[in-house]
């Protein structure tokens, strides 16, 4: 049934492709005036795009060539490592996968090379990339063989995706096996640190990519613990509802207990470069949510990103079409609603990119460039 739905949503070839970019969009991505794009075209040293009627358009891959040229100051400096961002929350339905995928897409549009690692056995991020977890994903396409100890490095599972600049490690229900494989390895070998398995497995990827984004299952499982231990930064999407807020408090409580038991008892520690709380699925007309929003701001203070992701028809439509707000062509629905959703995600990516750049600056300072 999922196969049939996908074929209906993604005609004619049932495969996804990244949207084209207009001159105005390209100028916005490069952070320059549109006239600068016209002028630069005359030099003929960057992709010219193609004419569609009287409009010029660029493929996503060609647009990224322009972006890297104009935004070189924002790209990863030499001799620094990829920044790993784990998107995590106990609860399902908080827009975790949407946040992870839009973050990966947004950062790639800003010129960064991104690895998206899906660790949720439900494979929602994998599905958004047009791959069906049940039918098209084998063990060797997932992190399962790393967790089972058959590989020490995750490179074996990396595949190209439909979106230029993003490579993907898929997930499928078989990834549930990690919840048994990791404790079994720990029992057999007391010296094995199950929580460092993914961290070590990403060493090669940290040299090959600029940013690694990890989507996690909605539980503090062995796999989620691995994802948090591998992370430089954490993004927690949090809808302003009382139950979600209570659940987020439990999440940090349990995670800090776990750190004490696993890590500090061994004389080690875990610190994050940044922790961001993202208010997601916000309904501006809901009075109760404004009360909870206040709790979130008081509870998480400066960790709350100064942006709210609205709950709009745009995100629902995008998800129904196996995609995100960045997959939808402009003009496919109400312009104001679309702009509201798109602008919110653009701002989220911008804020997170600033933090990534700060971590790179620290690395340069620390290791002398």
Coordinates of C-alpha atoms in Angstrom, one line a residue:
X1 CA 0.0 0.0 0.0
X2 CA 2.8 2.4 0.9
X3 CA 4.4 1.7 -2.5
X4 CA 1.2 2.5 -4.3
X5 CA 0.8 5.8 -2.3
X6 CA 4.3 6.8 -3.1
X7 CA 3.8 6.2 -6.8
X8 CA 0.6 8.3 -6.7
X9 CA 2.4 11.1 -4.9
X10 CA 5.6 11.1 -6.8
X11 CA 4.7 10.5 -10.5
X12 CA 6.0 9.6 -13.0
X13 CA 9.1 7.7 -11.8
X14 CA 8.1 7.3 -8.1
X15 CA 11.4 8.8 -7.1
X16 CA 11.9 12.2 -5.4
X17 CA 13.9 15.1 -6.8
X18 CA 14.9 18.3 -5.2
X19 CA 13.1 21.5 -6.3
X20 CA 14.6 24.0 -8.7
X21 CA 15.7 27.4 -7.4
X22 CA 14.6 30.7 -9.0
X23 CA 16.8 33.8 -9.3
X24 CA 15.1 35.5 -6.3
X25 CA 15.6 32.3 -4.2
X26 CA 19.2 32.0 -5.3
X27 CA 19.9 35.6 -4.3
X28 CA 18.3 35.0 -0.9
X29 CA 20.4 31.8 -0.3
X30 CA 23.6 33.7 -1.4
X31 CA 22.5 36.7 0.8
X32 CA 23.0 39.1 -2.0
X33 CA 20.8 41.4 -4.1
X34 CA 19.2 39.9 -7.2
X35 CA 21.2 42.3 -9.4
X36 CA 24.4 40.7 -8.2
X37 CA 23.2 37.3 -9.6
X38 CA 22.6 38.9 -13.0
X39 CA 26.0 40.6 -12.9
X40 CA 27.8 37.4 -11.9
X41 CA 26.1 35.5 -14.8
X42 CA 27.9 37.8 -17.3
X43 CA 31.3 36.4 -16.0
X44 CA 30.3 32.9 -17.0
X45 CA 32.2 31.2 -14.2
X46 CA 29.2 29.8 -12.3
X47 CA 26.4 27.5 -13.5
X48 CA 24.0 29.4 -15.8
X49 CA 20.9 27.5 -15.0
X50 CA 18.2 26.9 -17.6
X51 CA 15.4 29.1 -18.9
X52 CA 11.9 28.1 -18.1
X53 CA 9.7 30.4 -20.1
X54 CA 11.1 33.9 -19.2
X55 CA 12.4 32.7 -15.8
X56 CA 15.8 31.4 -15.1
X57 CA 16.0 28.4 -12.8
X58 CA 18.9 26.4 -11.3
X59 CA 18.9 22.8 -10.1
X60 CA 19.6 22.4 -6.4
X61 CA 23.1 21.1 -7.1
X62 CA 24.0 24.1 -9.3
X63 CA 22.5 26.5 -6.8
X64 CA 24.7 25.1 -4.1
X65 CA 27.8 25.9 -6.3
X66 CA 26.7 29.6 -6.2
X67 CA 26.0 29.4 -2.5
X68 CA 29.5 28.0 -1.7
X69 CA 31.0 30.7 -3.8
X70 CA 29.2 33.6 -2.0
X71 CA 29.1 32.1 1.5
X72 CA 32.6 30.8 1.7
X73 CA 33.1 32.6 5.0
X74 CA 30.4 30.5 6.6
X75 CA 31.7 27.1 5.5
X76 CA 33.7 24.6 7.5
X77 CA 37.3 25.8 8.0
X78 CA 40.2 23.4 7.2
X79 CA 41.3 21.1 10.0
X80 CA 38.0 21.2 11.8
X81 CA 35.5 18.3 12.3
X82 CA 31.9 17.9 11.3
X83 CA 29.4 19.1 14.0
X84 CA 27.0 16.3 15.1
X85 CA 23.5 17.4 16.0
X86 CA 21.1 15.0 17.6
X87 CA 17.3 15.7 17.4
X88 CA 15.8 14.0 20.5
X89 CA 12.7 13.9 22.6
X90 CA 10.9 11.2 24.6
X91 CA 7.6 11.7 23.0
X92 CA 6.4 11.0 19.5
X93 CA 4.5 13.5 17.5
X94 CA 6.6 16.5 18.4
X95 CA 7.9 17.1 14.9
X96 CA 11.3 15.5 15.6
X97 CA 11.7 13.9 12.1
X98 CA 10.4 17.0 10.3
X99 CA 12.9 19.2 12.3
X100 CA 15.8 16.8 11.5
X101 CA 15.1 16.6 7.8
X102 CA 14.4 20.4 7.3
X103 CA 17.5 21.1 9.3
X104 CA 19.6 18.9 7.0
X105 CA 18.0 20.4 3.9
X106 CA 18.3 24.0 5.1
X107 CA 22.0 23.5 6.0
X108 CA 22.7 21.9 2.6
X109 CA 21.1 24.9 0.9
X110 CA 23.5 27.1 2.8
X111 CA 26.4 25.2 1.2
X112 CA 27.2 22.5 3.8
X113 CA 27.7 18.8 3.1
X114 CA 25.3 16.9 5.4
X115 CA 25.0 13.3 6.5
X116 CA 21.5 12.5 7.8
X117 CA 21.5 9.5 10.1
X118 CA 18.1 7.9 10.7
X119 CA 18.1 5.9 14.0
X120 CA 14.4 5.6 14.5
X121 CA 13.3 2.0 13.6
X122 CA 10.0 3.5 12.2
X123 CA 12.2 5.0 9.5
X124 CA 10.2 8.3 9.1
X125 CA 13.2 10.3 7.9
X126 CA 14.0 7.5 5.5
X127 CA 10.4 7.6 4.2
X128 CA 10.7 11.4 3.7
X129 CA 13.7 10.7 1.5
X130 CA 11.5 8.6 -0.7
X131 CA 12.9 5.2 0.5
X132 CA 10.4 2.7 1.9
X133 CA 11.9 1.2 5.2
X134 CA 10.1 -2.2 5.0
X135 CA 10.7 -2.9 1.3
X136 CA 13.9 -1.1 0.3
X137 CA 16.2 -1.1 3.3
X138 CA 18.5 -4.0 4.3
X139 CA 20.7 -4.4 7.4
X140 CA 23.7 -3.1 5.5
X141 CA 21.9 0.2 4.7
X142 CA 21.4 0.9 8.5
X143 CA 23.5 1.4 11.6
X144 CA 22.5 -2.1 12.8
X145 CA 25.8 -3.8 11.7
X146 CA 27.8 -1.1 13.6
X147 CA 25.7 -1.7 16.8
X148 CA 26.1 -5.5 16.3
X149 CA 29.9 -5.2 16.1
X150 CA 30.2 -6.3 12.5
X151 CA 31.7 -3.0 11.5
X152 CA 33.7 -0.4 13.4
X153 CA 32.8 2.5 11.1
X154 CA 29.4 3.6 9.7
X155 CA 30.7 4.4 6.2
X156 CA 29.4 1.1 4.8
X157 CA 25.8 2.3 5.2
X158 CA 26.0 5.7 3.6
X159 CA 24.0 6.3 0.4
X160 CA 23.4 9.3 -1.8
X161 CA 20.0 10.8 -1.5
X162 CA 17.7 12.6 -4.0
X163 CA 18.8 15.9 -2.4
X164 CA 22.2 17.2 -3.5
X165 CA 24.6 17.7 -0.6
X166 CA 22.8 15.3 1.7
X167 CA 23.9 11.6 2.1
X168 CA 21.6 9.3 4.1
X169 CA 22.0 6.3 6.5
X170 CA 18.5 4.7 6.4
X171 CA 16.5 3.1 9.2
X172 CA 14.0 0.2 9.2
X173 CA 12.2 -1.9 11.8
X174 CA 15.2 -4.3 11.9
X175 CA 17.0 -1.5 13.8
X176 CA 15.0 -2.6 16.9
X177 CA 17.7 -5.4 17.1
X178 CA 20.2 -2.8 18.4
X179 CA 18.2 -2.7 21.7
X180 CA 19.3 -6.4 22.2
X181 CA 22.7 -6.4 20.5
X182 CA 24.2 -3.5 22.5
X183 CA 23.4 -4.9 26.0
X184 CA 24.5 -8.4 24.9
X185 CA 27.9 -7.0 23.8
X186 CA 28.2 -5.2 27.1
X187 CA 27.5 -8.4 29.1
X188 CA 30.0 -10.4 27.1
X189 CA 32.7 -7.7 27.3
X190 CA 32.7 -5.5 30.5
X191 CA 35.3 -3.3 28.9
X192 CA 32.9 -2.4 26.0
X193 CA 31.3 1.0 26.3
X194 CA 28.0 0.5 24.5
X195 CA 27.3 4.3 24.7
X196 CA 30.4 5.1 22.7
X197 CA 29.7 2.7 19.8
X198 CA 28.1 5.4 17.5
X199 CA 30.5 8.1 18.5
X200 CA 33.5 6.0 17.4
X201 CA 31.6 4.8 14.3
X202 CA 31.3 8.4 13.1
X203 CA 35.0 9.3 13.2
X204 CA 35.4 8.9 9.4
X205 CA 32.1 10.8 8.7
X206 CA 33.4 13.7 10.8
X207 CA 36.2 14.2 8.3
X208 CA 34.0 13.7 5.2
X209 CA 31.0 16.0 6.1
X210 CA 30.4 19.4 7.6
X211 CA 27.3 18.5 9.6
X212 CA 25.9 15.2 10.8
X213 CA 22.2 15.3 11.8
X214 CA 20.7 12.4 13.7
X215 CA 17.0 11.6 14.0
X216 CA 16.3 9.4 17.1
X217 CA 13.4 7.1 18.3
X218 CA 10.9 8.6 20.8
X219 CA 12.5 6.9 23.8
X220 CA 15.6 7.0 25.9
X221 CA 16.7 3.7 24.3
X222 CA 20.3 2.3 23.9
X223 CA 20.2 3.8 20.4
X224 CA 19.1 7.3 21.6
X225 CA 21.8 7.2 24.3
X226 CA 24.4 6.5 21.6
X227 CA 23.1 9.4 19.5
X228 CA 23.3 11.8 22.5
X229 CA 26.8 10.6 23.4
X230 CA 27.9 11.2 19.8
X231 CA 26.4 14.7 19.6
X232 CA 28.1 18.1 19.9
X233 CA 24.7 19.8 20.0
X234 CA 21.1 18.7 20.8
X235 CA 17.9 20.0 19.3
X236 CA 14.7 19.2 21.2
X237 CA 11.5 20.1 19.4
X238 CA 8.8 20.8 22.0
X239 CA 5.2 21.6 21.3
X240 CA 3.7 24.0 24.0
X241 CA 1.5 21.5 25.7
X242 CA 1.5 20.5 29.3
X243 CA 2.1 16.8 28.7
X244 CA 5.0 17.5 26.2
X245 CA 6.6 19.9 28.7
X246 CA 6.4 17.3 31.6
X247 CA 7.8 14.7 29.3
X248 CA 10.8 16.9 28.3
X249 CA 11.6 17.5 32.0
X250 CA 11.6 13.7 32.6
X251 CA 13.9 13.3 29.5
X252 CA 16.6 15.5 31.0
X253 CA 16.2 14.1 34.4
X254 CA 16.7 10.5 33.2
X255 CA 19.5 11.5 30.9
X256 CA 21.5 13.2 33.6
X257 CA 21.0 10.2 35.9
X258 CA 22.2 8.0 33.2
X259 CA 25.3 10.2 32.6
X260 CA 26.1 9.9 36.3
X261 CA 25.8 6.1 36.3
X262 CA 27.6 5.4 33.0
X263 CA 30.1 8.1 32.5
X264 CA 31.0 10.0 35.7
X265 CA 31.4 6.8 37.6
X266 CA 34.2 6.0 35.2
X267 CA 35.9 9.4 35.7
X268 CA 34.6 10.7 32.3
X269 CA 32.1 13.5 31.4
X270 CA 29.8 14.5 28.6
X271 CA 29.3 18.1 27.6
X272 CA 27.4 19.6 24.8
X273 CA 28.5 22.7 22.8
X274 CA 24.8 23.8 22.6
X275 CA 21.3 22.6 23.6
X276 CA 18.4 24.1 21.7
X277 CA 14.8 23.9 22.6
X278 CA 12.6 24.5 19.5
X279 CA 8.9 25.4 20.1
X280 CA 7.2 23.3 17.4
X281 CA 3.6 22.8 16.2
X282 CA 2.6 26.1 17.8
X283 CA -1.0 27.2 17.3
X284 CA -1.2 31.0 17.8
X285 CA -4.9 30.9 18.6
X286 CA -4.6 28.4 21.4
X287 CA -4.8 30.1 24.8
X288 CA -3.6 27.1 26.8
X289 CA -0.4 26.9 24.7
X290 CA 0.6 30.4 25.5
X291 CA 0.6 29.5 29.2
X292 CA 2.8 26.4 28.5
X293 CA 5.0 28.6 26.3
X294 CA 5.7 30.7 29.3
X295 CA 6.7 27.6 31.3
X296 CA 9.1 26.5 28.6
X297 CA 10.7 30.0 28.5
X298 CA 11.1 30.1 32.2
X299 CA 12.3 26.4 32.5
X300 CA 14.8 26.4 29.6
X301 CA 15.6 30.2 29.6
X302 CA 18.3 31.0 27.0
X303 CA 18.2 27.5 25.5
X304 CA 14.9 28.2 23.8
X305 CA 15.5 29.3 20.2
X306 CA 13.9 32.7 19.5
X307 CA 11.6 31.2 16.8
X308 CA 8.4 29.2 16.8
X309 CA 7.5 26.6 14.2
X310 CA 3.8 27.2 13.4
X311 CA 1.3 24.3 13.1
X312 CA 0.2 25.0 9.5
X313 CA -1.6 23.2 6.7
X314 CA 1.7 23.6 4.8
X315 CA 3.6 21.1 6.9
X316 CA 0.7 18.7 6.8
X317 CA 0.5 18.9 3.0
X318 CA 4.3 18.5 2.7
X319 CA 4.3 15.4 4.9
X320 CA 1.4 13.9 3.0
X321 CA 3.5 14.2 -0.1
X322 CA 6.5 12.5 1.4
X323 CA 8.4 15.7 2.0
X324 CA 9.0 18.9 4.0
X325 CA 8.3 22.6 3.5
X326 CA 11.6 22.8 1.4
X327 CA 10.3 20.1 -1.0
X328 CA 7.1 22.1 -1.9
X329 CA 7.4 24.5 -4.8
X330 CA 6.3 28.0 -4.0
X331 CA 2.8 28.8 -5.2
X332 CA 1.6 25.2 -4.4
X333 CA -0.7 26.7 -1.7
X334 CA -1.7 29.9 0.2
X335 CA 1.3 32.2 -0.2
X336 CA 1.1 33.8 3.3
X337 CA 0.8 30.4 5.1
X338 CA 3.6 29.0 3.0
X339 CA 5.9 32.0 3.8
X340 CA 5.1 31.7 7.5
X341 CA 6.2 28.1 7.6
X342 CA 9.2 28.5 5.3
X343 CA 10.5 31.6 7.1
X344 CA 10.3 29.8 10.5
X345 CA 12.4 26.9 9.3
X346 CA 14.8 29.3 7.5
X347 CA 15.3 31.1 10.8
X348 CA 15.8 27.8 12.7
X349 CA 18.5 26.8 10.2
X350 CA 20.2 30.2 10.4
X351 CA 20.3 30.2 14.3
X352 CA 21.7 26.6 14.4
X353 CA 24.3 27.5 11.7
X354 CA 25.5 30.4 13.8
X355 CA 26.1 27.9 16.7
X356 CA 27.9 25.5 14.3
X357 CA 30.2 28.3 13.1
X358 CA 31.0 29.2 16.8
X359 CA 32.0 25.6 17.5
X360 CA 34.3 25.6 14.4
X361 CA 35.8 28.9 15.5
X362 CA 36.6 27.3 18.9
X363 CA 38.1 24.3 17.2
X364 CA 40.3 26.6 15.0
X365 CA 41.4 28.5 18.2
X366 CA 42.0 25.3 20.1
X367 CA 44.0 23.5 17.5
X368 CA 45.6 26.5 15.9
X369 CA 43.7 26.1 12.6

